[in-house]
């Protein structure tokens, strides 16, 4: 983590604005005032840094943190987080006992998982807190409706023997980022049926939860007891169809920039980067940006990615290489060491992660999440544990 001034200029950096993250969490809580909020911090907080982001989210009132893998959840505990944490992506033989010992809520989508949880609870001598996940139509993880009664009955029996407490019944949307998609209503109906059969089975979950970012922002009837926003915590909109971040009072948290490693005049007809897919149309100026696909810049951005250099948007000229790429300044001049901004909140004239997603044919989620560990994260607005 970097808070003190750097001893020397960094080649590149991802500035992470924790004030913006806290404001985003508050805005999301205001969008779902009757529900608790779980800040999803999987995959290193979508590339923003799990621990500082988790701390900032707690400071802004996140009662829960969510991770995909148990390792991510255990790392939060090891770093001293004391609040509720749910992790949901398990494989057979996973660290159930460690998670139960660390007071982490775990998830079961099938009997095999519940059976491993029960066995681990017996070895630890503690009651496991379990969220049962229903597949209400996503067709990814979760228990199919046909298998649901059996999973509920097994969970209820485990509650009776004291190994398990079912703390959550939950599910996940397939198309909440396309408001009005018919699967949304169908999944809600299926989820309500899953809740009703859990109740008939004698289960009294503490939290019912279904809403990711788009449902948190656009679908109040999906809020239930807890909402699970991820990408919106980092100030990105889940999809252009849902809106732009400002529509919801959100602000992008990551700003990715690099210092120009070289600037030079070249003649017209000069090939640029591997494969010479770009040739200078005339005498011009080329600037070298010292980040490449090893830093998480998509190679698909070759010829398309936007970068703010010397006051204007430029486009990646030729191929993105492992460590660097080139932009054509069209005869403008910049100095080596000048800052090139790949993306940020967008209000200083720079492109946004959404602009990169559009240029590359992906989603903003992937743009920020794939920024690699080679790019130092520089935290702005970091505070102690108390707000
Ligand atoms: C990633 C994830 C979320 C958060 O989704 P966003 O679209 O980023 O808000 C919520 N729930 C589950 C199960 C997830 O995997």
PDB file of C-alpha atoms and ligand atoms in Angstrom, residues 38 40 42 46 67-68 86 88 133 138 140 170-173 177 209-216 227-234 238 365, ligand 1:
ATOM      1  CA  UNK A  38     -22.464  -6.287   1.107  1.00  0.00           C
ATOM      2  CA  UNK A  40     -18.207  -7.333  -3.165  1.00  0.00           C
ATOM      3  CA  UNK A  42     -13.568 -10.378  -4.992  1.00  0.00           C
ATOM      4  CA  UNK A  46     -12.018  -5.662  -9.043  1.00  0.00           C
ATOM      5  CA  UNK A  67     -15.671 -12.647  -2.008  1.00  0.00           C
ATOM      6  CA  UNK A  68     -15.640 -15.411  -4.556  1.00  0.00           C
ATOM      7  CA  UNK A  86     -19.535 -14.316   2.769  1.00  0.00           C
ATOM      8  CA  UNK A  88     -19.342 -18.408  -2.380  1.00  0.00           C
ATOM      9  CA  UNK A 133     -27.830 -20.722  -3.089  1.00  0.00           C
ATOM     10  CA  UNK A 138     -28.673 -18.026 -14.209  1.00  0.00           C
ATOM     11  CA  UNK A 140     -24.216 -21.094 -13.288  1.00  0.00           C
ATOM     12  CA  UNK A 170     -29.746 -16.363  -1.986  1.00  0.00           C
ATOM     13  CA  UNK A 171     -29.512 -16.282  -5.750  1.00  0.00           C
ATOM     14  CA  UNK A 172     -27.958 -14.284  -8.583  1.00  0.00           C
ATOM     15  CA  UNK A 173     -29.370 -12.567 -11.698  1.00  0.00           C
ATOM     16  CA  UNK A 177     -27.985  -5.209 -16.499  1.00  0.00           C
ATOM     17  CA  UNK A 209     -30.305 -11.585  -1.020  1.00  0.00           C
ATOM     18  CA  UNK A 210     -30.324 -11.459  -4.784  1.00  0.00           C
ATOM     19  CA  UNK A 211     -29.325  -7.975  -5.995  1.00  0.00           C
ATOM     20  CA  UNK A 212     -26.026  -7.262  -7.758  1.00  0.00           C
ATOM     21  CA  UNK A 213     -25.190  -3.694  -8.876  1.00  0.00           C
ATOM     22  CA  UNK A 214     -27.784  -3.340 -11.624  1.00  0.00           C
ATOM     23  CA  UNK A 215     -30.562  -4.728  -9.411  1.00  0.00           C
ATOM     24  CA  UNK A 216     -29.439  -2.511  -6.533  1.00  0.00           C
ATOM     25  CA  UNK A 227     -27.797  -6.058  -1.606  1.00  0.00           C
ATOM     26  CA  UNK A 228     -24.482  -7.229  -3.096  1.00  0.00           C
ATOM     27  CA  UNK A 229     -23.073  -4.500  -5.343  1.00  0.00           C
ATOM     28  CA  UNK A 230     -19.614  -4.965  -6.814  1.00  0.00           C
ATOM     29  CA  UNK A 231     -18.742  -2.908  -9.839  1.00  0.00           C
ATOM     30  CA  UNK A 232     -20.789   0.110  -8.698  1.00  0.00           C
ATOM     31  CA  UNK A 233     -18.784   0.285  -5.460  1.00  0.00           C
ATOM     32  CA  UNK A 234     -15.855   1.114  -7.760  1.00  0.00           C
ATOM     33  CA  UNK A 238     -22.897  -2.200 -14.769  1.00  0.00           C
ATOM     34  CA  UNK A 365     -15.519  -4.728 -15.151  1.00  0.00           C
TER      35      UNK A 365
HETATM   36  C1  LIG B   1     -19.632 -10.530  -8.668  1.00  0.00           C
HETATM   37  C2  LIG B   1     -20.856 -10.833  -7.954  1.00  0.00           C
HETATM   38  C3  LIG B   1     -21.674  -9.793  -7.459  1.00  0.00           C
HETATM   39  C4  LIG B   1     -21.450  -8.337  -7.772  1.00  0.00           C
HETATM   40  O1  LIG B   1     -21.850  -8.105  -9.100  1.00  0.00           O
HETATM   41  P1  LIG B   1     -21.761  -6.650  -9.755  1.00  0.00           P
HETATM   42  O2  LIG B   1     -22.434  -6.798 -11.058  1.00  0.00           O
HETATM   43  O3  LIG B   1     -20.316  -6.341  -9.881  1.00  0.00           O
HETATM   44  O4  LIG B   1     -22.445  -5.740  -8.821  1.00  0.00           O
HETATM   45  C5  LIG B   1     -22.759 -10.139  -6.672  1.00  0.00           C
HETATM   46  N1  LIG B   1     -23.034 -11.438  -6.411  1.00  0.00           N
HETATM   47  C6  LIG B   1     -22.287 -12.452  -6.905  1.00  0.00           C
HETATM   48  C7  LIG B   1     -22.653 -13.850  -6.604  1.00  0.00           C
HETATM   49  C8  LIG B   1     -21.184 -12.186  -7.695  1.00  0.00           C
HETATM   50  O5  LIG B   1     -20.461 -13.193  -8.192  1.00  0.00           O
END
